[in-house]
Short mmCIF file of C-alpha atoms in Angstrom, two decimals:
data_model
loop_
_atom_site.label_atom_id
_atom_site.label_comp_id
_atom_site.label_asym_id
_atom_site.label_seq_id
_atom_site.Cartn_x
_atom_site.Cartn_y
_atom_site.Cartn_z
CA MET A 1239 -30.91 70.17 -29.21
CA GLU A 1240 -31.07 72.58 -32.09
CA THR A 1241 -28.33 73.16 -34.14
CA PRO A 1242 -28.93 74.69 -37.66
CA ASP A 1243 -26.63 73.53 -40.55
CA ASP A 1244 -26.76 76.94 -42.26
CA LEU A 1245 -24.56 78.53 -39.23
CA TYR A 1246 -20.81 78.64 -38.24
CA TYR A 1247 -19.96 77.78 -34.73
CA THR A 1248 -16.93 78.52 -32.26
CA LYS A 1249 -15.57 76.29 -29.66
CA GLU A 1250 -16.68 78.84 -27.14
CA HIS A 1251 -20.41 77.76 -28.09
CA CYS A 1252 -21.48 80.89 -30.13
CA TRP A 1253 -23.11 80.46 -33.39
CA VAL A 1254 -22.28 82.94 -36.43
CA LYS A 1255 -24.64 83.75 -39.37
CA GLU A 1256 -23.49 85.76 -42.40
CA GLU A 1257 -25.71 88.77 -43.49
CA GLY A 1258 -24.24 90.11 -46.39
CA ASP A 1259 -20.98 91.54 -45.48
CA GLN A 1260 -21.96 91.33 -41.63
CA VAL A 1261 -22.42 88.75 -39.17
CA ARG A 1262 -24.82 88.30 -36.58
CA TRP A 1263 -24.22 86.12 -33.60
CA GLY A 1264 -25.50 84.80 -30.04
CA ILE A 1265 -24.95 81.68 -28.11
CA THR A 1266 -25.99 77.96 -29.13
CA ASP A 1267 -28.87 76.16 -27.94
CA PHE A 1268 -26.49 73.92 -26.30
CA ALA A 1269 -24.97 76.82 -24.19
CA GLN A 1270 -28.30 78.18 -23.29
CA SER A 1271 -29.40 74.85 -22.17
CA GLU A 1272 -26.11 74.31 -19.92
CA LEU A 1273 -26.49 78.11 -18.57
CA GLY A 1274 -30.15 77.74 -17.67
CA ASP A 1275 -32.34 80.80 -17.03
CA VAL A 1276 -30.62 83.71 -18.42
CA ILE A 1277 -30.93 87.04 -16.47
CA PHE A 1278 -28.38 89.25 -17.66
CA VAL A 1279 -26.45 89.81 -20.48
CA GLU A 1280 -23.33 92.61 -20.51
CA PHE A 1281 -22.59 93.60 -24.19
CA PRO A 1282 -19.53 94.86 -25.91
CA ALA A 1283 -20.03 98.58 -27.05
CA VAL A 1284 -21.35 99.52 -30.05
CA GLY A 1285 -18.66 100.99 -32.67
CA GLU A 1286 -15.98 98.73 -30.32
CA LYS A 1287 -13.28 96.94 -32.28
CA VAL A 1288 -12.87 93.27 -31.01
CA ASN A 1289 -10.46 90.67 -31.55
CA ARG A 1290 -11.45 87.05 -32.24
CA GLY A 1291 -11.42 85.17 -28.75
CA GLU A 1292 -11.06 88.03 -26.78
CA ARG A 1293 -13.69 88.50 -23.68
CA ILE A 1294 -16.36 90.99 -24.66
CA GLY A 1295 -18.89 90.65 -22.19
CA ASP A 1296 -20.96 87.98 -20.17
CA VAL A 1297 -24.13 86.08 -20.03
CA GLU A 1298 -25.27 85.72 -16.25
CA SER A 1299 -27.75 83.02 -15.28
CA ILE A 1300 -29.44 81.73 -12.17
CA LYS A 1301 -26.75 79.18 -12.19
CA THR A 1302 -23.72 80.69 -13.03
CA VAL A 1303 -21.96 83.39 -15.28
CA SER A 1304 -20.31 82.84 -18.41
CA ASN A 1305 -17.95 84.88 -20.37
CA LEU A 1306 -18.65 85.88 -24.06
CA TYR A 1307 -16.00 85.59 -26.29
CA ALA A 1308 -15.79 87.62 -29.95
CA PRO A 1309 -16.27 84.86 -32.60
CA LEU A 1310 -14.55 87.09 -35.20
CA THR A 1311 -12.02 90.00 -35.39
CA GLY A 1312 -14.19 93.06 -36.23
CA THR A 1313 -16.28 95.91 -35.36
CA VAL A 1314 -19.51 96.00 -33.40
CA ILE A 1315 -22.29 97.17 -35.22
CA ALA A 1316 -25.41 96.51 -32.95
CA VAL A 1317 -26.18 94.73 -29.96
CA ASN A 1318 -29.77 93.13 -29.18
CA THR A 1319 -31.00 95.58 -26.50
CA ALA A 1320 -34.33 93.88 -26.20
CA LEU A 1321 -32.25 91.26 -24.03
CA ASN A 1322 -32.00 94.06 -21.46
CA LYS A 1323 -35.87 93.70 -20.68
CA SER A 1324 -36.25 90.11 -21.84
CA PRO A 1325 -32.88 88.14 -21.36
CA GLU A 1326 -35.08 85.10 -21.58
CA PHE A 1327 -35.06 85.28 -25.38
CA ILE A 1328 -31.72 83.86 -25.14
CA ASN A 1329 -33.54 80.62 -23.69
CA GLN A 1330 -36.64 80.82 -25.45
CA SER A 1331 -34.96 81.56 -29.09
CA PRO A 1332 -31.23 81.30 -29.00
CA TYR A 1333 -31.01 81.60 -32.89
CA GLY A 1334 -33.67 84.30 -33.37
CA ASP A 1335 -34.95 86.85 -30.85
CA GLY A 1336 -32.20 85.71 -28.64
CA TRP A 1337 -29.34 87.00 -30.96
CA ILE A 1338 -26.78 89.07 -29.13
CA CYS A 1339 -24.47 91.16 -31.64
CA LEU A 1340 -24.29 92.16 -35.02
CA MET A 1341 -20.62 92.63 -36.48
CA GLN A 1342 -18.42 94.01 -39.23
CA PRO A 1343 -15.66 91.61 -39.64
CA ASP A 1344 -12.13 92.52 -40.74
CA SER A 1345 -12.03 89.72 -43.07
CA SER A 1346 -14.83 87.80 -44.83
CA GLU A 1347 -12.46 85.08 -45.02
CA ASP A 1348 -12.31 84.69 -41.11
CA ILE A 1349 -15.60 83.06 -41.12
CA GLY A 1350 -14.44 79.76 -42.79
CA GLY A 1351 -12.16 79.26 -40.18
CA LEU A 1352 -14.90 78.62 -37.63
CA LEU A 1353 -16.60 75.15 -36.99
CA ASP A 1354 -19.25 73.80 -39.34
CA VAL A 1355 -22.46 72.16 -38.15
CA ALA A 1356 -20.80 68.62 -38.11
CA GLN A 1357 -17.71 69.70 -36.20
CA TYR A 1358 -19.76 71.73 -33.66
CA ILE A 1359 -21.85 68.45 -32.79
CA GLU A 1360 -18.83 66.55 -32.75
CA LEU A 1361 -17.35 69.04 -30.03
CA ILE A 1362 -20.39 68.87 -27.96
CA GLN A 1363 -20.75 65.10 -28.02
CA ALA A 1364 -17.05 64.88 -27.10
CA GLY A 1365 -17.82 66.93 -24.09
CA GLN A 1366 -20.39 64.95 -22.92
CA MET B 595 -18.42 61.37 -6.73
CA LYS B 596 -22.03 60.00 -5.36
CA SER B 597 -25.09 59.57 -7.28
CA LEU B 598 -28.80 59.64 -6.25
CA PRO B 599 -29.92 56.11 -6.52
CA LEU B 600 -32.53 57.38 -9.28
CA ALA B 601 -29.88 59.58 -11.01
CA HIS B 602 -30.53 57.36 -14.42
CA LEU B 603 -34.08 57.93 -14.05
CA HIS B 604 -33.49 61.61 -14.12
CA GLN B 605 -31.16 61.87 -16.70
CA SER B 606 -33.72 59.75 -18.85
CA ARG B 607 -36.49 62.40 -17.91
CA GLY B 608 -34.11 65.19 -19.37
CA ALA B 609 -32.45 66.29 -16.07
CA ARG B 610 -29.62 68.84 -16.63
CA MET B 611 -27.22 67.09 -13.90
CA GLY B 612 -24.56 68.76 -11.96
CA VAL B 613 -22.57 68.31 -8.77
CA PHE B 614 -23.85 69.48 -5.14
CA ALA B 615 -21.81 68.59 -2.21
CA ASP B 616 -19.89 66.02 -3.89
CA TRP B 617 -23.12 64.43 -5.36
CA GLN B 618 -24.22 63.97 -9.05
CA VAL B 619 -28.10 65.51 -8.82
CA PRO B 620 -30.57 67.08 -11.07
CA ILE B 621 -30.00 71.06 -11.39
CA PHE B 622 -33.06 71.27 -13.27
CA PHE B 623 -35.72 69.50 -15.23
CA SER B 624 -37.63 72.25 -17.44
CA ARG B 625 -36.50 75.85 -16.45
CA ILE B 626 -35.88 77.06 -12.85
CA ARG B 627 -38.14 79.67 -13.41
CA ASP B 628 -40.88 77.38 -14.15
CA GLU B 629 -39.88 75.01 -11.13
CA TYR B 630 -39.80 77.98 -8.99
CA PHE B 631 -43.62 79.21 -9.91
CA ALA B 632 -44.77 75.43 -9.39
CA CYS B 633 -43.39 75.65 -5.90
CA ARG B 634 -44.83 78.99 -4.94
CA GLU B 635 -48.33 78.29 -6.52
CA THR B 636 -49.01 74.33 -6.76
CA PHE B 637 -46.34 72.10 -5.70
CA GLY B 638 -42.75 70.71 -6.56
CA LEU B 639 -41.48 67.18 -6.44
CA PHE B 640 -37.89 66.62 -5.38
CA ASP B 641 -35.39 63.85 -5.06
CA VAL B 642 -33.32 64.82 -1.79
CA SER B 643 -32.07 61.42 -1.35
CA HIS B 644 -28.37 62.90 -0.91
CA LEU B 645 -29.44 64.36 2.48
CA GLY B 646 -27.68 61.98 5.38
CA LYS B 647 -30.09 59.75 7.24
CA LEU B 648 -28.59 58.43 10.63
CA PHE B 649 -30.34 56.71 13.27
CA LEU B 650 -29.26 57.03 16.95
CA ARG B 651 -30.44 54.46 19.37
CA GLY B 652 -29.18 52.90 22.81
CA GLN B 653 -29.81 53.86 26.49
CA ASP B 654 -27.55 56.92 26.26
CA SER B 655 -29.13 58.27 22.75
CA ARG B 656 -31.11 60.90 24.61
CA ALA B 657 -28.10 61.96 26.77
CA LEU B 658 -25.65 61.97 23.77
CA LEU B 659 -28.18 64.76 21.92
CA LYS B 660 -28.49 66.64 25.35
CA LEU B 661 -24.69 66.82 25.20
CA THR B 662 -24.07 67.60 21.57
CA ALA B 663 -27.05 69.77 20.68
CA CYS B 664 -27.91 73.13 21.62
CA ARG B 665 -31.42 73.09 21.78
CA ALA B 666 -33.55 70.41 23.61
CA LEU B 667 -35.60 67.70 22.90
CA ASP B 668 -37.37 67.38 26.29
CA GLY B 669 -40.58 67.88 26.30
CA ILE B 670 -41.91 67.28 22.62
CA SER B 671 -44.67 64.98 22.13
CA PRO B 672 -44.06 61.69 20.19
CA GLY B 673 -43.39 62.04 16.37
CA ARG B 674 -42.47 65.50 16.67
CA GLY B 675 -39.07 66.70 15.45
CA ARG B 676 -37.06 69.70 15.62
CA TYR B 677 -34.33 71.39 13.76
CA MET B 678 -31.00 71.89 15.95
CA PHE B 679 -27.36 72.48 15.63
CA PHE B 680 -24.59 70.66 16.82
CA LEU B 681 -21.70 72.61 18.01
CA ASN B 682 -17.85 72.10 18.52
CA HIS B 683 -16.13 73.25 21.45
CA ARG B 684 -15.73 76.63 20.11
CA GLY B 685 -19.50 77.18 19.46
CA GLY B 686 -18.87 76.48 15.77
CA ILE B 687 -21.57 74.57 13.61
CA VAL B 688 -20.57 71.01 13.06
CA ASP B 689 -24.17 70.92 11.34
CA GLY B 690 -27.91 72.12 11.46
CA VAL B 691 -29.96 68.80 11.35
CA MET B 692 -33.30 67.59 12.00
CA VAL B 693 -34.13 65.47 14.74
CA PHE B 694 -37.05 63.13 15.05
CA PRO B 695 -37.80 60.71 18.01
CA LYS B 696 -38.93 57.56 16.70
CA ASN B 697 -39.19 53.70 17.96
CA GLU B 698 -36.64 53.96 20.75
CA GLY B 699 -34.16 56.07 18.83
CA PHE B 700 -33.76 59.12 16.84
CA TRP B 701 -33.74 60.18 13.10
CA ILE B 702 -31.21 62.73 12.36
CA LEU B 703 -31.20 64.20 8.97
CA THR B 704 -27.98 66.07 8.19
CA ASN B 705 -26.66 68.14 5.27
CA ALA B 706 -25.32 65.90 2.31
CA GLY B 707 -21.55 67.64 2.70
CA ALA B 708 -21.79 67.35 6.63
CA LYS B 709 -22.99 63.44 7.18
CA GLU B 710 -19.66 62.11 7.48
CA ARG B 711 -18.78 64.73 10.04
CA VAL B 712 -21.96 64.66 12.01
CA PHE B 713 -21.47 60.85 12.02
CA GLN B 714 -17.81 61.08 13.70
CA TRP B 715 -18.73 63.76 15.82
CA LEU B 716 -21.47 61.86 17.62
CA HIS B 717 -19.00 58.67 17.83
CA THR B 718 -16.36 60.67 19.38
CA GLN B 719 -18.25 62.37 21.74
CA ALA B 720 -20.05 59.07 22.97
CA GLY B 721 -16.74 57.34 23.17
CA GLN B 722 -15.35 60.21 25.18
CA LYS B 723 -18.14 60.08 27.68
CA LYS B 724 -18.36 56.29 27.46
CA MET B 725 -22.06 56.17 26.43
CA VAL B 726 -23.98 53.33 25.23
CA VAL B 727 -25.09 54.49 21.94
CA ASP B 728 -25.29 53.35 18.15
CA VAL B 729 -24.91 55.51 15.48
CA GLU B 730 -26.14 54.03 11.87
CA ASP B 731 -25.71 55.46 8.84
CA ARG B 732 -28.73 54.43 6.61
CA THR B 733 -28.24 56.98 3.80
CA ASP B 734 -27.52 54.47 1.16
CA ARG B 735 -30.01 52.23 2.42
CA LEU B 736 -32.75 54.96 2.03
CA PHE B 737 -34.32 57.48 -0.58
CA LEU B 738 -35.79 60.64 0.57
CA PHE B 739 -38.32 62.45 -1.65
CA SER B 740 -39.94 66.16 -1.08
CA LEU B 741 -42.83 68.12 -1.93
CA GLN B 742 -42.78 71.76 -1.44
CA GLY B 743 -45.68 74.33 -2.25
CA PRO B 744 -49.20 75.42 -1.22
CA ALA B 745 -50.74 72.19 -2.85
CA SER B 746 -48.45 69.72 -1.07
CA SER B 747 -50.65 68.99 1.50
CA ARG B 748 -53.52 68.10 -0.79
CA ALA B 749 -51.12 66.18 -3.29
CA ILE B 750 -49.84 63.96 -0.24
CA SER B 751 -53.18 63.28 1.08
CA GLU B 752 -54.62 62.31 -2.18
CA PHE B 753 -51.43 60.16 -3.10
CA PHE B 754 -51.44 58.13 0.13
CA CYS B 755 -55.15 58.29 0.55
CA ARG B 756 -55.08 59.31 3.97
CA PRO B 757 -55.40 62.86 5.44
CA LEU B 758 -51.92 64.05 5.70
CA SER B 759 -52.87 67.66 5.96
CA ASP B 760 -53.50 67.04 9.76
CA LEU B 761 -49.96 66.29 10.24
CA LEU B 762 -48.34 69.30 12.43
CA ARG B 763 -45.46 70.96 11.16
CA PHE B 764 -42.06 69.16 12.11
CA SER B 765 -43.88 65.76 12.75
CA MET B 766 -43.16 62.43 11.33
CA SER B 767 -45.97 59.66 10.45
CA GLU B 768 -46.41 56.76 8.43
CA ALA B 769 -48.10 55.89 5.33
CA ALA B 770 -48.51 53.05 2.78
CA HIS B 771 -48.54 52.78 -0.73
CA GLY B 772 -48.21 49.83 -3.09
CA GLY B 773 -47.76 47.19 -0.24
CA SER B 774 -44.80 49.35 1.08
CA GLU B 775 -44.54 51.53 4.24
CA PHE B 776 -42.93 55.07 4.15
CA LEU B 777 -42.17 57.77 6.86
CA ILE B 778 -43.93 61.05 6.24
CA SER B 779 -42.45 64.24 7.79
CA ARG B 780 -43.76 67.81 7.47
CA MET B 781 -41.01 70.60 7.14
CA SER B 782 -40.22 73.16 4.78
CA TYR B 783 -37.15 74.95 3.51
CA SER B 784 -38.92 77.06 1.19
CA ARG B 785 -41.48 78.98 3.71
CA GLU B 786 -44.20 77.17 1.76
CA ASP B 787 -45.91 73.86 3.03
CA GLY B 788 -43.69 70.94 2.47
CA PHE B 789 -43.52 67.14 3.10
CA GLU B 790 -40.80 64.72 3.00
CA ILE B 791 -41.27 60.65 1.90
CA MET B 792 -38.39 58.38 3.36
CA GLY B 793 -38.37 54.73 2.53
CA ASP B 794 -36.41 51.75 1.71
CA ARG B 795 -34.35 52.36 -1.54
CA ASP B 796 -35.53 49.37 -3.17
CA CYS B 797 -39.12 50.91 -3.29
CA ALA B 798 -37.45 54.49 -4.62
CA GLY B 799 -37.94 53.67 -8.42
CA SER B 800 -41.61 52.59 -8.64
CA LEU B 801 -42.62 55.37 -5.96
CA TRP B 802 -40.71 58.04 -7.88
CA GLU B 803 -42.54 56.97 -11.37
CA ASN B 804 -46.03 56.87 -9.59
CA TRP B 805 -45.11 60.33 -8.02
CA LEU B 806 -44.27 61.85 -11.42
CA ASP B 807 -47.54 60.41 -13.10
CA PHE B 808 -49.40 62.15 -9.97
CA THR B 809 -47.79 65.27 -10.18
CA HIS B 810 -48.09 65.79 -14.10
CA ARG B 811 -51.68 65.04 -13.69
CA ASN B 812 -52.26 67.55 -10.66
CA ASP B 813 -50.38 70.77 -12.17
CA GLY B 814 -47.09 69.96 -10.18
CA THR B 815 -43.68 70.02 -11.49
CA VAL B 816 -40.75 67.96 -10.89
CA CYS B 817 -37.83 70.00 -9.77
CA GLY B 818 -34.13 70.01 -9.50
CA PHE B 819 -31.65 71.52 -7.21
CA GLY B 820 -31.35 75.00 -8.69
CA VAL B 821 -34.57 75.80 -7.45
CA ARG B 822 -34.26 74.23 -4.17
CA ASP B 823 -31.17 76.53 -3.69
CA LEU B 824 -33.38 79.57 -4.60
CA LEU B 825 -36.22 78.44 -2.30
CA ARG B 826 -33.91 78.15 0.63
CA PHE B 827 -31.89 81.22 -0.19
CA GLU B 828 -35.24 83.54 -0.32
CA ALA B 829 -36.03 81.67 3.09
CA ALA B 830 -32.66 82.65 4.38
CA TYR B 831 -32.09 79.22 5.74
CA PRO B 832 -28.20 78.77 5.82
CA LEU B 833 -26.66 75.90 3.75
CA TYR B 834 -23.65 73.99 5.04
CA GLY B 835 -20.53 75.11 3.22
CA GLN B 836 -21.78 78.67 2.61
CA GLU B 837 -23.37 80.03 5.62
CA MET B 838 -22.73 77.44 7.99
CA GLU B 839 -19.11 76.02 8.55
CA GLU B 840 -17.19 75.12 11.94
CA THR B 841 -16.07 78.42 12.45
CA VAL B 842 -19.70 79.92 12.37
CA ASN B 843 -21.78 80.02 15.49
CA PRO B 844 -25.26 80.22 15.72
CA LEU B 845 -25.30 84.05 17.12
CA GLU B 846 -23.37 85.12 13.88
CA LEU B 847 -26.03 83.49 11.91
CA GLY B 848 -28.78 85.40 14.06
CA ARG B 849 -30.36 82.15 15.25
CA GLU B 850 -30.20 82.80 18.85
CA ASN B 851 -33.67 81.42 18.99
CA LEU B 852 -32.20 77.76 18.53
CA ILE B 853 -30.15 78.02 21.51
CA ASP B 854 -31.84 76.67 24.67
CA TRP B 855 -29.72 78.21 27.24
CA GLY B 856 -31.56 76.57 30.13
CA LYS B 857 -31.40 73.22 28.92
CA GLY B 858 -27.87 72.63 30.91
CA GLU B 859 -24.46 72.02 29.67
CA PHE B 860 -23.83 71.27 25.88
CA ILE B 861 -20.95 71.39 23.80
CA GLY B 862 -20.07 74.84 22.60
CA ARG B 863 -22.13 76.69 25.47
CA GLN B 864 -19.41 78.31 27.25
CA ALA B 865 -17.95 79.80 23.86
CA LEU B 866 -21.43 81.13 22.97
CA LEU B 867 -22.01 82.64 26.42
CA MET B 868 -18.50 84.53 26.12
CA GLU B 869 -19.48 85.53 22.54
CA GLN B 870 -23.12 86.55 23.64
CA LYS B 871 -21.04 88.60 26.57
CA GLN B 872 -18.57 90.07 24.27
CA GLY B 873 -20.73 90.64 21.00
CA SER B 874 -20.10 88.67 17.92
CA LYS B 875 -17.39 89.87 15.57
CA LYS B 876 -19.23 89.14 12.29
CA LYS B 877 -23.16 88.68 11.48
CA LEU B 878 -24.82 87.28 8.43
CA VAL B 879 -27.02 89.83 6.65
CA GLY B 880 -29.05 90.10 3.60
CA PHE B 881 -28.60 92.50 0.79
CA GLU B 882 -30.58 94.01 -2.04
CA ILE B 883 -28.40 94.29 -5.21
CA ASP B 884 -28.51 97.47 -7.53
CA GLY B 885 -28.44 96.32 -11.25
CA LYS B 886 -28.43 93.07 -12.58
CA ARG B 887 -25.08 91.41 -11.50
CA ILE B 888 -25.44 88.46 -9.01
CA PRO B 889 -22.85 88.24 -6.19
CA ARG B 890 -21.71 84.72 -5.56
CA TYR B 891 -20.10 82.76 -2.75
CA GLY B 892 -16.92 84.37 -1.90
CA PHE B 893 -17.12 87.83 -3.73
CA PRO B 894 -15.50 90.55 -1.29
CA ILE B 895 -17.55 93.43 0.42
CA GLN B 896 -16.00 96.92 1.34
CA ASN B 897 -17.72 99.88 2.77
CA ARG B 898 -18.50 103.21 1.27
CA GLN B 899 -14.76 104.25 2.57
CA GLY B 900 -13.10 101.22 0.38
CA THR B 901 -12.41 99.18 3.47
CA PRO B 902 -12.91 95.38 3.44
CA CYS B 903 -15.69 94.36 5.49
CA GLY B 904 -16.90 90.93 4.48
CA HIS B 905 -17.66 88.30 2.03
CA ILE B 906 -20.66 86.96 0.07
CA THR B 907 -21.90 83.65 1.08
CA SER B 908 -25.06 83.18 -1.34
CA GLY B 909 -26.76 85.29 -4.09
CA ASN B 910 -29.44 84.69 -6.67
CA TYR B 911 -32.20 86.46 -8.46
CA SER B 912 -35.52 86.16 -6.64
CA PHE B 913 -38.33 85.39 -9.52
CA SER B 914 -40.99 86.60 -6.86
CA LEU B 915 -39.28 89.93 -5.66
CA ARG B 916 -37.74 90.59 -9.14
CA LYS B 917 -34.48 91.88 -7.99
CA ASN B 918 -30.98 90.28 -7.10
CA LEU B 919 -30.43 89.36 -3.63
CA ALA B 920 -27.41 88.14 -1.52
CA MET B 921 -26.32 86.94 2.01
CA GLY B 922 -23.29 87.35 3.59
CA PHE B 923 -21.01 88.04 6.60
CA LEU B 924 -20.24 91.54 7.80
CA SER B 925 -17.69 92.72 10.48
CA ARG B 926 -18.54 94.89 13.16
CA PRO B 927 -19.82 97.72 12.90
CA ASN B 928 -21.08 97.40 9.41
CA TRP B 929 -24.31 95.72 9.63
CA ASP B 930 -27.08 98.32 10.07
CA ILE B 931 -30.32 97.84 8.21
CA GLY B 932 -30.23 100.41 5.43
CA GLN B 933 -26.64 100.82 5.22
CA GLU B 934 -25.00 100.73 1.58
CA LEU B 935 -22.04 98.72 0.56
CA LEU B 936 -20.07 97.73 -2.37
CA ILE B 937 -19.71 94.46 -3.45
CA SER B 938 -16.74 93.14 -6.01
CA VAL B 939 -18.05 91.29 -8.90
CA PRO B 940 -16.10 90.36 -12.01
CA ARG B 941 -14.68 93.55 -13.34
CA THR B 942 -16.94 95.96 -11.33
CA LYS B 943 -18.19 96.69 -8.05
CA VAL B 944 -22.17 96.87 -7.42
CA LEU B 945 -24.15 99.01 -4.72
CA ALA B 946 -25.71 96.69 -1.97
CA ARG B 947 -28.11 97.89 0.65
CA ILE B 948 -28.56 95.54 3.84
CA VAL B 949 -31.99 94.54 4.18
CA PRO B 950 -33.71 92.25 6.90
CA LEU B 951 -33.75 88.60 6.71
CA PRO B 952 -35.47 86.52 5.62
CA PHE B 953 -36.37 87.80 2.25
CA THR B 954 -39.64 85.86 2.32
CA LYS B 955 -41.90 85.45 4.84
CA ASP B 956 -43.79 82.36 6.30
CA ARG B 957 -46.91 81.62 3.91
CA VAL B 958 -50.13 80.75 6.24
CA TRP B 959 -50.44 76.99 6.37
#
């Protein structure tokens, strides 16, 4: 199970990466392995204002459908439209080609409220 | 919660475990997609020990099956088996089972979630008719493995070093391996060739390990219940608790071919005759779905005028047909092939067209 130590995480199993004053995020390796084969992603709209913890989309797999929750409060800058054609990128490369969304957070300080890798690993282990 | 006898082995091999019919089972070992194509192109190996394994014997056992099953066992040669429904007095399905005559008795393989009900049903009916039978639940003493796929005949023949490719479909035979005896049957829930191996639970671990080695050396794949459900869904085989329930009868499932009207009286016959005369009020149909949302169990269906007219029983994505498909019950008169309907999925509705079942046809084997 891959959990890179240069990322932030949410309790809803999203990873968040700082890229200048923007953040890129997707679902974690743990989340994709729980979901199984992903076949569809419903994205938030580009330009949409979203609030931390708000449901802003879905990831549908063969097994189940899982909600996507905004990891931070801010504005959606871009979504990974490559997933429309190749949703399996989420399974194959959850931290790379399988990214989901690029956001402009309202406050750069909010990211400090997310989990670090140790806290996230602890969260996963507590749930198993 | 019940556990497969080899659950610890499956977990140690990296299986993602989940719950099915109150059993803790492997959902997938690698990827459902990979397991699916193994079953379509070579073969997949499954542990299906959760299935109910009853043995019926006693002087009235044949008479009890004649009373409780809507399909006849008469006239089938030794070693052959049949899929059949046990019905309640309203014609509703107690379970769909495989029955194999064997050594003065009958093996009855049931759905996992229906085993207790079948067991009680047979006991109750035998008691009411004062029949001399013994129904033994051997589920916990036995394991059951399954192979599905076009190469399964070659695989099982090589593994047991005997030509099992000549075993007829819906037949049972015996084979030995490592000093132990096993029962081999040839069925399919995938519309591919398929075999089952049943034996004493004490032999399960070593046989499974041997099968795993053989599978990996022969381009097969160990598979979980995710792909099992997808294969049976594409083949439109009903699953207990989804398509099959005690409130659903074989006519509503479109399985009149599994009713032997001429076999004499059986439980549920009068109710089925009445339904046949009046016409069914609901029917199981298949859907092709527009878009990428998968309708799942219980999702409501409405016609283009917005009137509720049914519900989904199963939905999935077909890797080979490359589309989302579903099955569900529709009320009369909404079930013409080609008719368009709307299915509610979370936060939206999707367009669906009624298509013939099954979604996949039998392969030649």
